[in-house]
PDB file of C-alpha atoms in Angstrom:
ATOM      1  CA  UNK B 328      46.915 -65.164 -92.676  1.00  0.00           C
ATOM      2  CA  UNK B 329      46.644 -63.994 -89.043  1.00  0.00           C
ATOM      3  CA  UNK B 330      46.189 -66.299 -85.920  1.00  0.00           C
ATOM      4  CA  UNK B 331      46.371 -67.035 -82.819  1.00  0.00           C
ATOM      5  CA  UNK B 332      49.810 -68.715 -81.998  1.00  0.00           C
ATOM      6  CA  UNK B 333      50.139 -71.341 -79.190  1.00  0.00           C
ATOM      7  CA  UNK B 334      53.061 -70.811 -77.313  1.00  0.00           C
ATOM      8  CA  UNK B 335      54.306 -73.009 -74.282  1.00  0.00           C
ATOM      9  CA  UNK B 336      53.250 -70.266 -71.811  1.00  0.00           C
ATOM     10  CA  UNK B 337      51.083 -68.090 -73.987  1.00  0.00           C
ATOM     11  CA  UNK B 338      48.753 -67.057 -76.597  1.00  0.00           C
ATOM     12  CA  UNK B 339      49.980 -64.623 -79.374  1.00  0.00           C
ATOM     13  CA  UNK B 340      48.536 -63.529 -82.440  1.00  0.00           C
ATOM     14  CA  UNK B 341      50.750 -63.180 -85.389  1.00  0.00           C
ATOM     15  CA  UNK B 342      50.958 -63.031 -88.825  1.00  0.00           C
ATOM     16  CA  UNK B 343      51.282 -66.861 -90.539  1.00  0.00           C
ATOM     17  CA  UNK B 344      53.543 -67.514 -93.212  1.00  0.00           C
ATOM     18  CA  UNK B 345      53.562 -71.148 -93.560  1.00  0.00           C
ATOM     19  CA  UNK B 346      54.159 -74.472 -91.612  1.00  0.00           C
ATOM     20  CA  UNK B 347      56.642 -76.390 -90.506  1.00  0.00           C
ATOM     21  CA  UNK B 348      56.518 -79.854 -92.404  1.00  0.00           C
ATOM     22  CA  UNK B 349      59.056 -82.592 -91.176  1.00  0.00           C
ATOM     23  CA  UNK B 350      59.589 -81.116 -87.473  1.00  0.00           C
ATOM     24  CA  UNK B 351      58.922 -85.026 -85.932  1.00  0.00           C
ATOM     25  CA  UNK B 352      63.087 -84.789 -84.691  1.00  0.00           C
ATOM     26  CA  UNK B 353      62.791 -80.849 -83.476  1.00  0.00           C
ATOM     27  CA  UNK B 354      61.934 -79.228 -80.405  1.00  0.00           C
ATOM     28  CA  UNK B 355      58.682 -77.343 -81.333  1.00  0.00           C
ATOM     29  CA  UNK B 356      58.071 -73.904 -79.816  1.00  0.00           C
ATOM     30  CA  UNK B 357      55.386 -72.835 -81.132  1.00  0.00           C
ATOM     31  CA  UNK B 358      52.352 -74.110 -83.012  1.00  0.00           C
ATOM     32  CA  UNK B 359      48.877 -73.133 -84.639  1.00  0.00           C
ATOM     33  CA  UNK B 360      45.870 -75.384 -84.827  1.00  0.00           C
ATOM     34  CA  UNK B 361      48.282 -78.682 -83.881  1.00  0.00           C
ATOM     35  CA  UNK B 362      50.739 -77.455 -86.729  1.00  0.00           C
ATOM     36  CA  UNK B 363      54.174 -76.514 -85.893  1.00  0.00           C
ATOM     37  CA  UNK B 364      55.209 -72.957 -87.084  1.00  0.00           C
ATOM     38  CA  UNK B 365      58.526 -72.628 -84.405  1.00  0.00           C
ATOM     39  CA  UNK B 366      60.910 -75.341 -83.767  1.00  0.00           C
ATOM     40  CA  UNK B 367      64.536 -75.734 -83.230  1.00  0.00           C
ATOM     41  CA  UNK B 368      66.438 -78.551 -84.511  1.00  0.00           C
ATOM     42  CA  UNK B 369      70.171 -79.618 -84.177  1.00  0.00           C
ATOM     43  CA  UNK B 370      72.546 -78.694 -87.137  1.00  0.00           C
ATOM     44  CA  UNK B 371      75.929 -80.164 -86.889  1.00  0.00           C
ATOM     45  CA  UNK B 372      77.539 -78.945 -83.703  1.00  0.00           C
ATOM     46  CA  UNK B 373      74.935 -76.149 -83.271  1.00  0.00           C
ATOM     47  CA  UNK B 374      70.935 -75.436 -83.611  1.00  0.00           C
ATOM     48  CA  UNK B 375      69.053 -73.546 -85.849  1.00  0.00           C
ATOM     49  CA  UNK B 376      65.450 -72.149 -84.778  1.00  0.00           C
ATOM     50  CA  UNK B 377      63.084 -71.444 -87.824  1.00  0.00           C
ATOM     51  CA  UNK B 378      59.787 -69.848 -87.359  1.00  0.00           C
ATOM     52  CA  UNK B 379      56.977 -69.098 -90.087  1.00  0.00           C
ATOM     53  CA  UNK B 380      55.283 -66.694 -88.004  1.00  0.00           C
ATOM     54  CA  UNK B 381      56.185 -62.897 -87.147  1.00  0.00           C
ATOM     55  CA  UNK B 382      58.287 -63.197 -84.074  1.00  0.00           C
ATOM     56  CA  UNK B 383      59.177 -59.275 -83.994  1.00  0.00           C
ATOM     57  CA  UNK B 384      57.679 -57.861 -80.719  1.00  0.00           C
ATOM     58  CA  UNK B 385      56.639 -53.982 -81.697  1.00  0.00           C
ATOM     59  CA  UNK B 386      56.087 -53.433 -77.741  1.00  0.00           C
ATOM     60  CA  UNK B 387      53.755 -56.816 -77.735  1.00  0.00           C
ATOM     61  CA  UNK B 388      54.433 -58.239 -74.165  1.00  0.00           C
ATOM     62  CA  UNK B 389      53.629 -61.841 -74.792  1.00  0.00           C
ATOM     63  CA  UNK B 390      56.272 -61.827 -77.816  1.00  0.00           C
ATOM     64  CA  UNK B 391      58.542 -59.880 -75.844  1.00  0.00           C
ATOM     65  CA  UNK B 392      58.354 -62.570 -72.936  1.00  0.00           C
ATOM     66  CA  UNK B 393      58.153 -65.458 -76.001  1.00  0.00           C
ATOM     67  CA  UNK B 394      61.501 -64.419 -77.349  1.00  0.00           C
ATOM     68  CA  UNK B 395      63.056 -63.820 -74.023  1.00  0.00           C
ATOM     69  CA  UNK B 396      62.073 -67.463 -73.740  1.00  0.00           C
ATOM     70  CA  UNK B 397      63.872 -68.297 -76.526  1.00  0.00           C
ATOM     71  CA  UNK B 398      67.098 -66.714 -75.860  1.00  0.00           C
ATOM     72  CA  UNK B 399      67.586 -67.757 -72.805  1.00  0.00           C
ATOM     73  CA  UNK B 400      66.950 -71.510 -73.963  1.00  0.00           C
ATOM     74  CA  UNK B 401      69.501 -70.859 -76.750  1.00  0.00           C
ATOM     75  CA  UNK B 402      72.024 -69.191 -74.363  1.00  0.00           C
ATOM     76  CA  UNK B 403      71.892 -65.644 -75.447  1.00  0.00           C
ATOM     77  CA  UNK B 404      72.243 -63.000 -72.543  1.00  0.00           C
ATOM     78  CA  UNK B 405      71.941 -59.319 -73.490  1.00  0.00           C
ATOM     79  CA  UNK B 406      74.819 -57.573 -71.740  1.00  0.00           C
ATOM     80  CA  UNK B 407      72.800 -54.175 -71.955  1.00  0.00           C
ATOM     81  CA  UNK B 408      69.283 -53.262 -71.038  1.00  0.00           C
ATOM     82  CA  UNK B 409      67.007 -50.265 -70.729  1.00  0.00           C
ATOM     83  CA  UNK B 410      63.154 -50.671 -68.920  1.00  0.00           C
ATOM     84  CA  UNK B 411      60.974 -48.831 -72.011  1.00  0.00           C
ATOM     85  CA  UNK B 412      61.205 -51.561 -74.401  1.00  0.00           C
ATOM     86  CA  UNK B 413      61.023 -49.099 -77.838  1.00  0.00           C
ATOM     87  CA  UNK B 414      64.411 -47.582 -76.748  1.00  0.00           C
ATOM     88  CA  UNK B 415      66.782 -49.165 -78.762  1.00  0.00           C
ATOM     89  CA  UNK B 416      70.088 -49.686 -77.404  1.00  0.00           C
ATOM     90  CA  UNK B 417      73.379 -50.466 -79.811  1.00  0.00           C
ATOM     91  CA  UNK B 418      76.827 -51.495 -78.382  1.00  0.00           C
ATOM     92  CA  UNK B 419      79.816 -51.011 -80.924  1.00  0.00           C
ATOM     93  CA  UNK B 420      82.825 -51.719 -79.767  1.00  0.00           C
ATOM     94  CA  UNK B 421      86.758 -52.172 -80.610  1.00  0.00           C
ATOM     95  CA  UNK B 422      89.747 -52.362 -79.811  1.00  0.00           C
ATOM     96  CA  UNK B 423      90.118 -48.576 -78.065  1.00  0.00           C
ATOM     97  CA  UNK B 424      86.209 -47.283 -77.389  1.00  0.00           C
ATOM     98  CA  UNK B 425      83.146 -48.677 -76.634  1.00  0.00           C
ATOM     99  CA  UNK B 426      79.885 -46.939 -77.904  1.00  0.00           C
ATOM    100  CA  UNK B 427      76.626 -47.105 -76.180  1.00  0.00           C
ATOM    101  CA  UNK B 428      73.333 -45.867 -78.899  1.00  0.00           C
ATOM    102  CA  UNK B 429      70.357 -45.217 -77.086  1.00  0.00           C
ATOM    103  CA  UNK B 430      67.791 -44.139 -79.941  1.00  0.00           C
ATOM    104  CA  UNK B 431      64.457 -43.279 -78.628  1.00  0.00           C
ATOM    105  CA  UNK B 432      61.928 -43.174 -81.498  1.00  0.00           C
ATOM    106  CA  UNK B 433      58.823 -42.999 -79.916  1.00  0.00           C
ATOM    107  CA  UNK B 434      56.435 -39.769 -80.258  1.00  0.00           C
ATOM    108  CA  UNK B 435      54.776 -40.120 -77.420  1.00  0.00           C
ATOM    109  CA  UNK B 436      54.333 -36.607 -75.276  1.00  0.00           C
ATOM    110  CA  UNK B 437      52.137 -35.226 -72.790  1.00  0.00           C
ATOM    111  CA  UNK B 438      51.563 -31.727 -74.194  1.00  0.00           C
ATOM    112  CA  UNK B 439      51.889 -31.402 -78.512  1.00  0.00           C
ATOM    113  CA  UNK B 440      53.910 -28.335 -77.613  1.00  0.00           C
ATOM    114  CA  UNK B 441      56.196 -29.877 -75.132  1.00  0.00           C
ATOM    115  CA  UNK B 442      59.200 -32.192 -75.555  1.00  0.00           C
ATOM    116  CA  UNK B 443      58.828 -33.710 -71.792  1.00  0.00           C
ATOM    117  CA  UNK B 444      61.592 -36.167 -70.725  1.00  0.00           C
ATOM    118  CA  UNK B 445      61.414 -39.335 -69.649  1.00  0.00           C
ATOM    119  CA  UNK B 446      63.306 -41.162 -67.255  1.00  0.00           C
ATOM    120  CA  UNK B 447      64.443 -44.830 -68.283  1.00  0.00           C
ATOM    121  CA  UNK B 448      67.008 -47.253 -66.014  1.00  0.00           C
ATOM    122  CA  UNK B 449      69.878 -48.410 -68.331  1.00  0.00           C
ATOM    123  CA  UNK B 450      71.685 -51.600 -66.990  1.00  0.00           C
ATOM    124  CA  UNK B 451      75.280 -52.494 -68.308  1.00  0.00           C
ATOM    125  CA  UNK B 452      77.973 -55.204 -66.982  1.00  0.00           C
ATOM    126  CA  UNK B 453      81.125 -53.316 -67.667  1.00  0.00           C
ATOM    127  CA  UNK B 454      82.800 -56.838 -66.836  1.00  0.00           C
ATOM    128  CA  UNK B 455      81.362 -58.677 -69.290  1.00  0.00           C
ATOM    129  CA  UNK B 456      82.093 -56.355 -71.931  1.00  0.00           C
ATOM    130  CA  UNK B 457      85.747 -55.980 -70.949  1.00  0.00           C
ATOM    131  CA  UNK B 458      85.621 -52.359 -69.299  1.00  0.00           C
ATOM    132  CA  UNK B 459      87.786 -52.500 -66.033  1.00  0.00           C
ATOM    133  CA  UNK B 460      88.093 -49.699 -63.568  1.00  0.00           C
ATOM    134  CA  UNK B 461      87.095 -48.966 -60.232  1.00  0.00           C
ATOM    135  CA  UNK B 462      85.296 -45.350 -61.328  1.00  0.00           C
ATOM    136  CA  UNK B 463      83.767 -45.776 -65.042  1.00  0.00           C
ATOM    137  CA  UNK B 464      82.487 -42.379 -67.443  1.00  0.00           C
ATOM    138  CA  UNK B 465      79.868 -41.999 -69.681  1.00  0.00           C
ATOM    139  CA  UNK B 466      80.174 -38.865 -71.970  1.00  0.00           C
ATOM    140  CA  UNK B 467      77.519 -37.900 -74.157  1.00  0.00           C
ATOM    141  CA  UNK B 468      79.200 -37.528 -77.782  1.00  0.00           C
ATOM    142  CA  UNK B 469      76.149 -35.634 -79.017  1.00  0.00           C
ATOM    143  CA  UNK B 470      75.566 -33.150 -75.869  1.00  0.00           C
ATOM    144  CA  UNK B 471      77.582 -32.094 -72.656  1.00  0.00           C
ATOM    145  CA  UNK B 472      76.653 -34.888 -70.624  1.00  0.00           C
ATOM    146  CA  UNK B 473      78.260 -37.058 -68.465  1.00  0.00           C
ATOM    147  CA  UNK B 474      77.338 -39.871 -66.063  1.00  0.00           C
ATOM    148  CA  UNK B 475      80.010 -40.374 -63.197  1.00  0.00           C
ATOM    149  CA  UNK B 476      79.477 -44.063 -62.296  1.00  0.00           C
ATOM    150  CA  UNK B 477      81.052 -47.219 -60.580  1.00  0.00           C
ATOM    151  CA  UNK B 478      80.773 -51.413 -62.050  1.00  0.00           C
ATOM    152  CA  UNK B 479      78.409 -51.944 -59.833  1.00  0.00           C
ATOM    153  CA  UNK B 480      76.099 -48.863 -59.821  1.00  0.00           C
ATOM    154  CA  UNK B 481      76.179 -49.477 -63.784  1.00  0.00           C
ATOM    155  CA  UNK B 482      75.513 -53.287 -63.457  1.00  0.00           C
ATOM    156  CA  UNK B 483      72.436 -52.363 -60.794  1.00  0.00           C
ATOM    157  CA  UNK B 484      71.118 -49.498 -63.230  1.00  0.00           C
ATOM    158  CA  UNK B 485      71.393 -45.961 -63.728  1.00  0.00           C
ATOM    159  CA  UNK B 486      68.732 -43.504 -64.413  1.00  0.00           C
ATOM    160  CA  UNK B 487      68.714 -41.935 -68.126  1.00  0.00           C
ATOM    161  CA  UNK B 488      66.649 -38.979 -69.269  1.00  0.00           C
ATOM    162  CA  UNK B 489      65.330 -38.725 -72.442  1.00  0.00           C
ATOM    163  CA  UNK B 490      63.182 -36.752 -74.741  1.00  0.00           C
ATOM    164  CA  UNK B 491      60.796 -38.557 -77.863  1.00  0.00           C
ATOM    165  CA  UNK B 492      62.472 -38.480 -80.967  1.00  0.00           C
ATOM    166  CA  UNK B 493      66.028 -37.721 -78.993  1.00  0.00           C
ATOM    167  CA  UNK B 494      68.940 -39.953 -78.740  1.00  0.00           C
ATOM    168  CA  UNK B 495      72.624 -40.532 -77.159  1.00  0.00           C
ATOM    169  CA  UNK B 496      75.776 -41.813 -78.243  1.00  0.00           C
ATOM    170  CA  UNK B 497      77.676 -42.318 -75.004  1.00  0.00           C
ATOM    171  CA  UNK B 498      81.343 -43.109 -75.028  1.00  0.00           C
ATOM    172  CA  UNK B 499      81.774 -45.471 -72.345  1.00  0.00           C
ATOM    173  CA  UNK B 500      85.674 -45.404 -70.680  1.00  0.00           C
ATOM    174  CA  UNK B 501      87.017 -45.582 -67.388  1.00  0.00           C
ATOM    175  CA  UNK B 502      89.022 -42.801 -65.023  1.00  0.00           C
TER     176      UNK B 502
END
C-alpha cells in the first residue's frame, strides 16, 4: 500500500506496511489517516523508534528533513557530512588510522562521453573523532591526492572533486 504519510512538519508519501496498534503510552511521529505508523516509546533505560512505513530517503527531501528530525530528537549527530546527499560517506576507524569512504554512485553527467567532475563540500570535526593536530592530511589511498588542511578549515568544509561512478578512500592523519 502507498500513502501519503503525515508527519509533524510534512507530507510524505511512502510505502505502508502496517500500523501501529497499542501506541496510547508512545510519542507518535508519524501517522496515516489518524493511525500511527512511527512512534517512539521508552524501553528500560533507553527508547526504541518503530516505523511501518519506508523511512529510507533515496534523495526525497521531506524524508531527508523527517529523519534529520528524528535524529536530532534521539541525540544522534553525524560527525561527517558532504552537501550532494547520494554521496555516501563511511568513517572506519581504530586504534592507529582513520578512514574516510566517499562513494559516489550516481550516473549523472553532462555529456554521455564525458566523465565531468563535480565539486561537493565535505565537513569533518577532527575533535570529535579524536584527531589532534594543529595541520591535519588527507591522502587519497586510491589516487595521488592529498588535501593539506587545518581543524578548523575541515570542521568549516573543504571542497572535494568528484567524478559519477568514482570514489575515495582518504586516510585521514595529522603532520
Amino acid at each position: 500500500l502507498v500513502g501519503r504519510v503525515q508527519t509533524s512538519e510534512q507530507e510524505v508519501v511512502a510505502s505502508l506496511y502496517g500500523y501501529i496498534r497499542g501506541a496510547k503510552k508512545s510519542q507518535i511521529l508519524a501517522k496515516y489517516q489518524d493511525r500511527p505508523v512511527g512512534v517512539i516509546s521508552k524501553l528500560g533505560k533507553g527508547r526504541i523508534f518503530v516505523f511501518t512505513f519506508d523511512i529510507s530517503a533515496q534523495l526525497n527531501h521531506h524524508k531527508l528533513s523527517f529523519l534529520e528530525q528524528v535524529f536530532s530528537q534521539a541525540g544522534v549527530r553525524s560527525q561527517i557530512y558532504c552537501d550532494a546527499p547520494e554521496i555516501d560517506l563511511v568513517l572506519q576507524k581504530n586504534e592507529k588510522h582513520t578512514i574516510l569512504y566517499l562513494i559516489n554512485p550516481s550516473q549523472h553527467t553532462s555529456s554521455p562521453n564525458q566523465k565531468e567532475k563535480r565539486k561537493v563540500i565535505l565537513r569533518v570535526d577532527p575533535r570529535k573523532l579524536g584527531i589532534k593536530g594543529r595541520k591535519i592530511r588527507l591522502r587519497d589511498l586510491l589516487g595521488d591526492e592529498v588535501i593539506k588542511t587545518s581543524p578548523a578549515e575541515l570542521k568549516a568544509g573543504v571542497i572535494i572533486n568528484i567524478a559519477p561512478q568514482d570514489s575515495r578512500m582518504y586516510l585521514i592523519g595529522t603532520k
